[in-house]
Short mmCIF file of C-alpha atoms in Angstrom, two decimals:
data_model
loop_
_atom_site.label_atom_id
_atom_site.label_comp_id
_atom_site.label_asym_id
_atom_site.label_seq_id
_atom_site.Cartn_x
_atom_site.Cartn_y
_atom_site.Cartn_z
CA MET A 1 0.00 0.00 0.00
CA THR A 2 1.34 3.43 -0.95
CA PRO A 3 1.80 5.82 2.01
CA PRO A 4 -0.55 8.81 2.05
CA PRO A 5 0.74 12.27 1.11
CA GLY A 6 2.72 13.98 3.87
CA TRP A 7 6.10 15.16 5.19
CA TYR A 8 8.58 12.35 5.66
CA ARG A 9 12.31 12.07 6.35
CA ASP A 10 14.14 12.86 3.12
CA PRO A 11 16.03 9.70 2.06
CA SER A 12 18.67 11.78 0.29
CA ALA A 13 19.03 14.31 3.13
CA PRO A 14 18.07 12.68 6.44
CA HIS A 15 18.40 15.96 8.36
CA GLN A 16 15.40 17.35 6.44
CA GLU A 17 11.81 16.40 5.70
CA ARG A 18 10.49 16.03 2.16
CA TRP A 19 6.96 16.09 0.79
CA TRP A 20 5.54 12.81 -0.46
CA ASP A 21 2.54 13.49 -2.73
CA GLY A 22 1.24 9.99 -2.47
CA THR A 23 2.93 8.74 -5.58
CA ALA A 24 6.40 10.32 -5.66
CA TRP A 25 8.81 12.60 -3.83
CA THR A 26 8.54 16.29 -4.63
CA GLU A 27 11.25 18.94 -4.47
CA HIS A 28 9.70 20.54 -1.37
CA ARG A 29 11.83 20.18 1.73
CA ARG A 30 11.75 21.64 5.21
CA THR A 31 13.46 21.51 8.56
CA PRO A 32 11.65 19.07 10.86
CA GLU A 33 9.15 20.83 13.12
CA ALA A 34 8.78 18.05 15.66
CA THR A 35 11.01 15.58 17.45
CA GLY A 36 9.50 12.58 15.72
CA TYR A 37 10.17 11.54 12.15
CA GLY A 38 7.03 12.35 10.22
CA PRO A 39 3.52 13.68 10.80
CA VAL A 40 1.01 12.47 13.30
CA ALA A 41 -1.17 9.85 11.74
CA GLY A 42 -4.17 11.39 10.00
CA HIS A 43 -2.75 14.88 10.16
CA ALA A 44 -0.58 15.15 7.12
CA GLN A 45 -0.12 18.79 6.32
CA ALA A 46 0.11 20.08 2.80
CA PRO A 47 2.91 22.43 1.89
CA ARG A 48 2.40 26.05 2.78
CA PRO A 49 1.83 28.50 -0.10
CA GLU A 50 5.48 29.10 -0.46
CA GLN A 51 5.93 25.33 -0.50
CA GLN A 52 3.16 24.46 -2.99
CA ALA A 53 3.24 20.82 -3.89
CA PRO A 54 4.21 20.21 -7.49
CA ARG A 55 2.07 18.47 -9.97
CA PRO A 56 1.07 15.00 -8.85
CA HIS A 57 3.17 13.35 -11.48
CA ALA A 58 6.48 15.10 -10.83
CA PRO A 59 9.39 12.80 -11.45
CA PRO A 60 10.83 11.13 -8.40
CA PRO A 61 14.22 12.20 -7.11
CA GLN A 62 17.37 10.54 -8.30
CA ASP A 63 18.22 7.26 -6.67
CA LEU A 64 21.01 8.63 -4.46
CA PRO A 65 22.02 6.84 -1.30
CA PRO A 66 21.30 8.88 1.82
CA GLN A 67 24.11 10.47 3.86
CA GLY A 68 24.48 10.76 7.60
CA PRO A 69 23.79 8.47 10.55
CA HIS A 70 20.22 7.47 9.67
CA PRO A 71 20.07 3.80 8.65
CA GLN A 72 16.26 3.78 8.66
CA ALA A 73 16.07 6.53 6.05
CA TYR A 74 18.69 4.67 4.00
CA GLN A 75 16.58 1.49 4.18
CA ALA A 76 13.44 3.42 3.20
CA HIS A 77 15.25 4.90 0.22
CA GLN A 78 16.50 1.50 -0.86
CA ALA A 79 12.99 0.05 -0.52
CA TRP A 80 11.47 2.91 -2.47
CA SER A 81 13.94 2.75 -5.29
CA GLY A 82 11.99 1.24 -8.19
CA ARG A 83 9.02 0.35 -5.98
CA PRO A 84 7.06 3.47 -4.96
CA ASP A 85 4.46 1.45 -3.06
CA ALA A 86 7.11 0.16 -0.59
CA VAL A 87 8.20 3.52 0.83
CA PRO A 88 7.27 3.70 4.53
CA PRO A 89 6.88 6.90 6.46
CA ALA A 90 10.20 8.22 7.74
CA GLY A 91 8.84 7.87 11.28
CA GLY A 92 10.05 4.29 11.13
CA GLY A 93 9.24 0.71 10.69
CA GLY A 94 5.46 0.96 10.09
CA SER A 95 4.75 1.69 13.78
CA GLY A 96 2.97 4.94 13.05
CA ALA A 97 2.67 7.99 15.27
CA GLY A 98 2.79 5.96 18.45
CA GLY A 99 6.20 4.58 17.51
CA GLY A 100 7.48 8.10 16.75
CA ARG A 101 6.36 9.39 20.12
CA ALA A 102 7.83 6.39 21.91
CA LYS A 103 11.19 6.86 20.21
CA ALA A 104 11.15 10.57 20.96
CA VAL A 105 10.43 9.91 24.63
CA ALA A 106 13.09 7.20 24.75
CA LEU A 107 15.70 9.41 23.12
CA THR A 108 14.83 12.31 25.41
CA ALA A 109 15.10 10.11 28.49
CA ALA A 110 18.38 8.63 27.29
CA ALA A 111 19.75 12.13 26.67
CA ALA A 112 18.66 13.21 30.15
CA VAL A 113 20.34 10.18 31.72
CA LEU A 114 23.52 10.84 29.73
CA VAL A 115 23.59 14.50 30.79
CA ALA A 116 23.01 13.53 34.43
CA ALA A 117 25.83 10.99 34.25
CA VAL A 118 28.19 13.54 32.73
CA VAL A 119 27.32 16.13 35.40
CA ALA A 120 27.76 13.56 38.16
CA GLY A 121 31.14 12.57 36.75
CA VAL A 122 32.30 16.17 36.60
CA VAL A 123 31.20 16.77 40.18
CA ALA A 124 32.90 13.59 41.36
CA LEU A 125 36.13 14.48 39.58
CA GLY A 126 36.02 17.97 41.04
CA GLY A 127 35.54 16.51 44.51
CA ASP A 128 38.46 14.14 44.02
CA ASP A 129 40.69 16.96 42.84
CA ALA A 130 39.74 19.01 45.84
CA GLY A 131 40.41 16.07 48.12
CA SER A 132 43.76 15.43 46.47
CA ALA A 133 44.72 19.05 46.77
CA GLY A 134 43.80 18.95 50.41
CA ALA A 135 45.79 15.80 50.95
CA GLN A 136 48.83 17.26 49.24
CA ALA A 137 48.72 20.55 51.06
CA PRO A 138 51.84 21.00 53.19
CA PRO A 139 51.31 20.80 56.93
CA ALA A 140 51.06 24.01 58.83
CA THR A 141 54.39 25.08 60.22
CA ALA A 142 54.89 26.53 63.63
CA GLY A 143 54.94 30.27 63.78
CA THR A 144 58.03 32.21 64.65
CA THR A 145 56.57 32.79 68.10
CA ASP A 146 56.15 29.07 68.80
CA PRO A 147 58.73 27.67 71.19
CA ALA A 148 61.37 25.49 69.57
CA PRO A 149 61.39 21.85 70.64
CA VAL A 150 63.85 21.28 73.41
CA SER A 151 65.38 17.89 73.99
CA ASP A 152 66.21 16.73 77.45
CA PRO A 153 69.85 17.31 78.35
CA PRO A 154 71.91 14.13 78.37
CA SER A 155 72.35 12.63 81.78
CA SER A 156 75.44 10.99 83.11
CA SER A 157 75.56 7.23 82.86
CA PRO A 158 74.75 5.42 86.13
CA GLY A 159 78.30 4.11 86.41
CA THR A 160 79.97 7.50 85.84
CA PRO A 161 79.15 10.06 88.52
CA ALA A 162 79.24 13.67 87.43
CA PRO A 163 82.37 15.46 88.64
CA SER A 164 81.85 17.80 91.51
CA ALA A 165 82.51 21.48 91.02
CA ASP A 166 84.85 21.31 94.02
CA ALA A 167 86.78 18.25 92.75
CA PRO A 168 90.47 19.00 92.11
CA ALA A 169 91.80 18.98 88.56
CA VAL A 170 93.89 15.98 87.63
CA VAL A 171 96.33 14.98 84.90
CA GLU A 172 96.28 11.41 83.59
CA ASP A 173 99.36 9.36 82.74
CA GLN A 174 97.71 6.80 80.48
CA LEU A 175 100.91 4.84 79.85
CA ASN A 176 101.49 4.11 83.53
CA GLY A 177 97.84 4.05 84.60
CA VAL A 178 97.95 6.81 87.23
CA THR A 179 96.62 10.32 87.69
CA PHE A 180 98.25 13.37 89.26
CA PRO A 181 96.48 16.20 91.08
CA LEU A 182 96.97 19.66 89.61
CA PRO A 183 97.59 22.13 92.47
CA ASP A 184 96.93 25.84 92.24
CA GLY A 185 99.59 27.62 90.23
CA TRP A 186 100.23 24.57 88.03
CA GLU A 187 99.01 23.72 84.53
CA ARG A 188 99.15 20.99 81.94
CA PRO A 189 102.29 21.19 79.80
CA ARG A 190 102.32 23.61 76.87
CA HIS A 191 105.17 24.19 74.43
CA VAL A 192 107.36 21.64 76.23
CA ALA A 193 109.82 19.50 74.25
CA GLU A 194 109.77 16.50 76.60
CA ASP A 195 106.75 14.23 76.06
CA ASP A 196 106.82 12.79 79.60
CA VAL A 197 106.20 16.11 81.40
CA MET A 198 102.92 15.89 83.36
CA MET A 199 102.64 19.51 84.55
CA THR A 200 104.51 22.81 84.84
CA THR A 201 104.12 25.97 86.86
CA ASP A 202 102.24 28.83 85.23
CA GLY A 203 104.31 31.05 82.96
CA THR A 204 107.98 31.14 82.04
CA TYR A 205 110.98 33.36 82.72
CA LYS A 206 114.33 34.11 81.15
CA CYS A 207 116.99 31.68 82.31
CA PRO A 208 119.68 33.53 84.33
CA ALA A 209 122.74 32.30 82.40
CA ASP A 210 121.89 32.13 78.69
CA GLY A 211 118.58 33.96 78.37
CA SER A 212 116.67 30.89 77.18
CA VAL A 213 113.20 30.01 78.49
CA CYS A 214 112.93 28.42 81.94
CA ARG A 215 110.08 27.39 84.24
CA HIS A 216 109.99 27.54 88.02
CA GLY A 217 108.71 23.98 88.38
CA LEU A 218 107.84 20.80 86.50
CA VAL A 219 106.88 17.16 87.19
CA VAL A 220 107.96 14.27 84.95
CA SER A 221 106.57 10.69 84.89
CA ARG A 222 108.23 7.84 83.00
CA THR A 223 108.57 4.06 83.06
CA VAL A 224 111.92 2.59 84.18
CA THR A 225 113.15 0.17 81.52
CA ALA A 226 116.37 -1.69 80.67
CA LYS A 227 117.40 -1.83 84.30
CA ALA A 228 118.59 -4.97 86.06
CA GLU A 229 117.64 -3.45 89.40
CA SER A 230 113.93 -3.13 90.24
CA ALA A 231 113.96 -2.12 93.91
CA PRO A 232 112.44 1.40 94.30
CA GLU A 233 115.18 2.62 96.66
CA ALA A 234 118.02 1.55 94.38
CA LEU A 235 116.35 3.04 91.31
CA ALA A 236 115.61 6.34 93.10
CA ARG A 237 119.20 6.76 94.29
CA GLU A 238 120.54 5.88 90.87
CA ASP A 239 118.35 8.47 89.15
CA ILE A 240 118.72 11.48 91.44
CA GLU A 241 122.04 12.63 89.98
CA ASP A 242 120.73 12.44 86.39
CA ALA A 243 117.63 14.34 87.48
CA ALA A 244 119.76 17.15 88.93
CA ASP A 245 121.95 17.38 85.84
CA ASP A 246 118.97 17.47 83.46
CA ALA A 247 117.24 20.18 85.47
CA TYR A 248 120.07 22.54 86.44
CA ASP A 249 123.27 21.64 84.60
CA ARG A 250 122.79 21.09 80.85
CA ASP A 251 119.59 21.11 78.86
CA LEU A 252 118.65 18.87 75.91
CA ILE A 253 120.77 20.80 73.44
CA GLY A 254 123.83 21.10 75.68
CA ASN A 255 123.32 24.65 76.95
CA LYS A 256 123.75 25.65 80.60
CA PRO A 257 120.74 27.84 81.43
CA PHE A 258 121.93 28.26 85.06
CA GLY A 259 125.67 28.26 84.41
CA GLY A 260 126.06 24.69 85.70
CA ILE A 261 125.74 22.98 89.08
CA GLU A 262 128.22 24.03 91.77
CA SER A 263 127.06 21.75 94.60
CA HIS A 264 124.28 19.51 95.87
CA GLU A 265 123.21 17.83 99.09
CA GLU A 266 120.61 15.23 100.05
CA VAL A 267 117.95 16.83 102.18
CA ALA A 268 115.39 14.00 102.45
CA SER A 269 114.88 10.35 101.52
CA GLY A 270 112.86 7.35 102.65
CA PRO A 271 109.98 5.02 101.96
CA VAL A 272 106.77 6.49 100.57
CA ALA A 273 103.33 5.12 99.79
CA VAL A 274 102.26 6.04 96.27
CA ALA A 275 98.92 4.96 94.76
CA GLY A 276 98.71 2.22 97.36
CA ARG A 277 102.17 0.89 96.49
CA ALA A 278 105.41 0.96 98.47
CA GLY A 279 107.95 3.31 96.93
CA TYR A 280 111.01 5.29 97.77
CA TYR A 281 112.14 8.88 97.25
CA VAL A 282 115.41 10.89 97.35
CA ARG A 283 115.53 14.70 97.39
CA TRP A 284 118.51 16.99 96.71
CA ARG A 285 119.12 20.65 97.20
CA VAL A 286 121.06 21.91 94.15
CA ARG A 287 123.03 25.19 93.95
CA THR A 288 123.90 26.68 90.57
CA ALA A 289 126.38 29.26 89.21
CA GLU A 290 123.54 31.57 88.23
CA GLY A 291 120.25 31.97 90.00
CA PRO A 292 118.98 30.52 93.27
CA GLY A 293 119.23 26.86 92.23
CA GLY A 294 116.48 24.50 93.31
CA TYR A 295 115.27 21.14 94.61
CA VAL A 296 115.20 17.87 92.71
CA GLN A 297 113.39 14.70 93.84
CA SER A 298 113.41 11.20 92.32
CA MET A 299 110.59 8.89 93.43
CA VAL A 300 110.06 5.28 92.28
CA PHE A 301 107.12 2.90 92.92
CA PRO A 302 105.68 -0.18 91.17
CA SER A 303 103.04 0.39 88.51
CA THR A 304 99.47 -0.67 89.28
CA VAL A 305 98.90 -2.04 85.76
CA GLY A 306 100.48 -4.60 83.43
CA THR A 307 103.76 -6.11 84.56
CA GLU A 308 104.07 -3.60 87.40
CA SER A 309 107.14 -2.00 85.85
CA PRO A 310 108.63 0.67 88.12
CA ILE A 311 107.36 4.22 87.61
CA LEU A 312 109.83 7.08 88.06
CA VAL A 313 108.49 10.52 89.01
CA ARG A 314 110.86 13.52 88.98
CA TYR A 315 110.12 16.81 90.71
CA VAL A 316 112.01 20.00 89.80
CA PHE A 317 111.29 23.07 91.97
CA ASP A 318 113.20 26.34 91.77
CA ALA A 319 114.36 27.68 95.13
CA GLY A 320 113.73 31.28 96.28
CA GLU A 321 110.59 33.34 96.48
CA ASP A 322 109.61 32.77 92.84
CA GLY A 323 109.70 28.99 93.11
CA PRO A 324 106.62 26.88 93.99
CA PRO A 325 106.07 26.00 97.67
CA MET A 326 107.82 22.85 98.80
CA SER A 327 104.52 21.61 100.24
CA ASP A 328 103.35 21.04 96.66
CA MET A 329 105.74 18.08 96.41
CA ASP A 330 103.96 16.26 99.19
CA THR A 331 100.52 17.35 97.90
CA ILE A 332 101.23 15.89 94.47
CA THR A 333 102.69 12.67 95.91
CA LYS A 334 99.70 12.09 98.18
CA GLY A 335 97.29 12.78 95.31
CA ILE A 336 98.70 10.21 92.86
CA ARG A 337 95.98 7.60 92.19
CA PRO A 338 95.48 4.57 89.96
CA VAL A 339 93.28 5.50 87.00
CA GLY A 340 89.64 5.06 88.02
CA ASP A 341 90.41 4.82 91.75
CA ALA A 342 89.79 7.98 93.74
CA ASP A 343 90.31 6.47 97.17
CA THR A 344 93.82 4.99 97.04
CA GLY A 345 96.56 7.44 97.91
CA GLY A 346 99.82 7.84 99.77
CA GLY A 347 102.39 10.39 100.83
CA VAL A 348 105.49 10.91 102.89
CA GLY A 349 103.91 12.46 105.93
CA SER A 350 105.73 15.61 107.05
CA GLY A 351 109.05 14.89 105.41
CA ILE A 352 109.60 18.05 103.38
CA GLY A 353 113.26 18.96 103.77
CA PRO A 354 115.00 22.26 104.54
CA THR A 355 113.93 25.54 102.93
CA ASP A 356 116.97 27.79 103.30
#
């Protein structure tokens, strides 16, 4: 059955409608006025005056395949080609106006769902971006007025008591494992050529004979080696003469800072307890060609570590008012301790010797 006259989707231009006069396509075209494809059933509208339908027997359009994404229009065109009675309305598939409305509603609903999905996706992405930005934001830093973190000061280990402010200063002889007290007016060695000097008096002065640098007092500690004798008394008596010569006769380079020794005399000697060990000491009074001379003491006692090799301690004190007090000799001797032992001591009692 041939479709009735009306506006249908143009097979050659699916985006337009074309007038079907009941027998053939005319050259009248228009933009679709409704969402559906074709007129409502029973309401086919004739062309307006400016779109007067041509004569009923106008030749049909050329058999051109339709263009664009409208497969139904293409199928209608193919069906019409050569068989005018097979052309259906462009509204589709012989379903009439009801089918057109249903498709229009379906397409509208689908478009609405698609738009809603797109909007929801945009909102979700925006929320994620905001969340990411918030997560990546740097943490707030403390203001300049905030107090800086303060760590607890380190505490002394339980086994190492903190030194008292009143504790005397000491000098450690690591080789021989003993410490020496540092009395007032004495200091650790500075600018001294001998590496076994434990302490010297503060400051220096010009030596009376050659103008070199001298000190009013020093204490030396060394290990006695290469000696067949090991008894403290024998070692002390053997060393006292060398101690006097080194201090007041010739120095390390052969000079005589005091003009040489003129005489000496023993002023004290005897047993002495040093660092809990039995020792022996010998003390001389030395007179020199230049200057007031001084006192020299050699003291020997067994070491408290290792093979207990004898330790030799030499004292050199200038005589006269500029020299250190003789009581410092006994103070230093009594204060000698094994390393790590603050209780063991010794001394020579009141044996100090003359002070002419």
